[in-house]
Each structure stands twice: as structure tokens, then as C-alpha cells.
PDB file of C-alpha atoms in Angstrom:
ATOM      1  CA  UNK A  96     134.907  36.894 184.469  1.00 51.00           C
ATOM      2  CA  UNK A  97     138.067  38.266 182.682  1.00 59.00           C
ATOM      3  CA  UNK A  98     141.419  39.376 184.919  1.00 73.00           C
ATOM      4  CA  UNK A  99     141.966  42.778 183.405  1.00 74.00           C
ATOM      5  CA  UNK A 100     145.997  43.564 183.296  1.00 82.00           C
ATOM      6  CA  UNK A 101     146.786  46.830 185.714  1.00 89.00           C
ATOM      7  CA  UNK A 102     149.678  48.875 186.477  1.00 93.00           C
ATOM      8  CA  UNK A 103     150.128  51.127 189.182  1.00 96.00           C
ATOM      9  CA  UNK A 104     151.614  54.756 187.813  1.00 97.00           C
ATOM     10  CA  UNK A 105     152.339  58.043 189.765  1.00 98.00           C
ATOM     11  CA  UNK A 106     150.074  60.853 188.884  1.00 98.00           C
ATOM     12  CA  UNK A 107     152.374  64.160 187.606  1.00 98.00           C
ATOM     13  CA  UNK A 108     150.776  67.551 188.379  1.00 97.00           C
ATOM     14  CA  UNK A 109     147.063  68.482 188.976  1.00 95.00           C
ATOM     15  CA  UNK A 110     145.549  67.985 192.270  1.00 94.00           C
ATOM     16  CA  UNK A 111     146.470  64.693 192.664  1.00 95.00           C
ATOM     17  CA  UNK A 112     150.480  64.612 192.047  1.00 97.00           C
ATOM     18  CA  UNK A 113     152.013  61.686 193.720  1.00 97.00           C
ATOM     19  CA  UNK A 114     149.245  59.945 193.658  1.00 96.00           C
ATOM     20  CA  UNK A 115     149.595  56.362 192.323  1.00 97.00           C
ATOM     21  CA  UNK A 116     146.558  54.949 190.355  1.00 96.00           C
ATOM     22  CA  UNK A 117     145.580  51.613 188.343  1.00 94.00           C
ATOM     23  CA  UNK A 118     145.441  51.666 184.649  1.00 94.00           C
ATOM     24  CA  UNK A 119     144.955  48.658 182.634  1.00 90.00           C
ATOM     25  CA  UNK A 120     148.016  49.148 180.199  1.00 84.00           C
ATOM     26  CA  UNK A 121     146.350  47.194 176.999  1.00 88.00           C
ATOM     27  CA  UNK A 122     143.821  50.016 176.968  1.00 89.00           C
ATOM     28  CA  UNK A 123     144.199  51.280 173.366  1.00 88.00           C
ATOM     29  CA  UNK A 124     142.556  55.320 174.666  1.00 86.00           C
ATOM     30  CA  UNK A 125     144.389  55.517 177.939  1.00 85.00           C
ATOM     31  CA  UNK A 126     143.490  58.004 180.356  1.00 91.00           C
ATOM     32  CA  UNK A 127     141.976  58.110 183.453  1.00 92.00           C
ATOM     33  CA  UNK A 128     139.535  60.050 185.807  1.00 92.00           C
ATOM     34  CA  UNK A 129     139.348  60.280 189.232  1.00 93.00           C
ATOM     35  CA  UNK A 130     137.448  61.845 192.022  1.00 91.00           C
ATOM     36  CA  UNK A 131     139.373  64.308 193.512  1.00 88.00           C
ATOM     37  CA  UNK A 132     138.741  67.112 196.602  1.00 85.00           C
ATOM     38  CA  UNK A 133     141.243  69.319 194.546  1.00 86.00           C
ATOM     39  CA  UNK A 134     139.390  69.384 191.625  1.00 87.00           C
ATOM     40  CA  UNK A 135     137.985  72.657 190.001  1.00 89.00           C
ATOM     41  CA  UNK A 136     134.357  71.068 190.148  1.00 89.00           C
ATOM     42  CA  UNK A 137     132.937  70.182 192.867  1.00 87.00           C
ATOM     43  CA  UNK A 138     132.058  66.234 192.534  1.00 86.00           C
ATOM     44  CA  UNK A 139     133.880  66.087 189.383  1.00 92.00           C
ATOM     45  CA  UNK A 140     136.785  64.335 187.951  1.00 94.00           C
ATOM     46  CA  UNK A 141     140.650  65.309 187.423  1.00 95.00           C
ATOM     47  CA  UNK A 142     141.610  63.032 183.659  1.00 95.00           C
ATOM     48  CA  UNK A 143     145.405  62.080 184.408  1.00 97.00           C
ATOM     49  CA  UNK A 144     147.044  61.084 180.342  1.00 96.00           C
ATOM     50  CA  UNK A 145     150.232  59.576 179.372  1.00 95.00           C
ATOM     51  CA  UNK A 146     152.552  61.926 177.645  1.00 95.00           C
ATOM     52  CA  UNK A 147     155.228  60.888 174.906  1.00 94.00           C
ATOM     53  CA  UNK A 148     157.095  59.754 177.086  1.00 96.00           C
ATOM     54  CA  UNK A 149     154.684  57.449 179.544  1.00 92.00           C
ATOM     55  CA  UNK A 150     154.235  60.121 182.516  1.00 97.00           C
ATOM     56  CA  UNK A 151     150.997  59.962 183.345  1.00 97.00           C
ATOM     57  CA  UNK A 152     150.468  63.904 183.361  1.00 98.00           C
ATOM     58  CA  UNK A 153     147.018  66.149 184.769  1.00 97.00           C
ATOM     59  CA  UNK A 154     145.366  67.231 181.412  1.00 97.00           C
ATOM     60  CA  UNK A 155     142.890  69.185 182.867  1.00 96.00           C
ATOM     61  CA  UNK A 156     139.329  68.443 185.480  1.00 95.00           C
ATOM     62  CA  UNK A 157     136.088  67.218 184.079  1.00 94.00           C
ATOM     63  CA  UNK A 158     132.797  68.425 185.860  1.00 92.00           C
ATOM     64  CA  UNK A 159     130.558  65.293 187.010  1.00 86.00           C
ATOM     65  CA  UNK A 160     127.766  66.310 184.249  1.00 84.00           C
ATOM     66  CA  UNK A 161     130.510  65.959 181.802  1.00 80.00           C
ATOM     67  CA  UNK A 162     131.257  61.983 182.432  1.00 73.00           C
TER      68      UNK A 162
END
């Protein structure tokens, strides 16, 4: 079993702004989806990205067929 690194980040814009979320910061592609009642698609995901800058910012929401 390997201890994967995370770091807790606040979630800018989207449905979920505010939020906090674990990422695992050695992740060479990071992004992450989560479930979300705000989301465009019912069941689906909203992806959260860094920017330039490290703000983890709402990109844009994923239907559940789409993950």
C-alpha cells in the first residue's frame, strides 16, 4: 500500500467555490472532478484545474457518461 501525498486547496468559481478538496500535488495532469448538486448534469462531475498561478479554478462540468 503506497501513502499518496495530498493537499487540501479551495475550489475558485463553479458550483462548488469555497469548497476545499484533496489533490495529490505530484500528479503530473492535475485536475480534479467532483460530484456536485450544482452541476449542469445531473449525476455528473464539476473538473476544478490549477491556473498559472496555482488557483484551483472551475473549468467547466462533465456529464457522468463522459467520465
Amino acid at each position: 500500500m503506497t501513502n499518496t501525498p495530498t493537499t487540501m486547496v479551495e475550489l475558485h468559481g463553479g458550483p462548488l467555490d469555497g469548497e476545499h478538496a484533496p489533490v495529490d500535488p505530484t500528479d503530473p495532469d492535475p485536475w480534479t472532478a467532483i460530484i456536485s448538486d450544482g452541476c449542469t448534469h445531473p449525476g455528473g462531475r464539476s473538473l476544478y484545474a490549477p491556473d498559472e498561478a496555482g488557483v484551483w479554478r472551475w473549468v467547466r462540468d462533465i456529464p457522468w457518461e463522459a467520465m
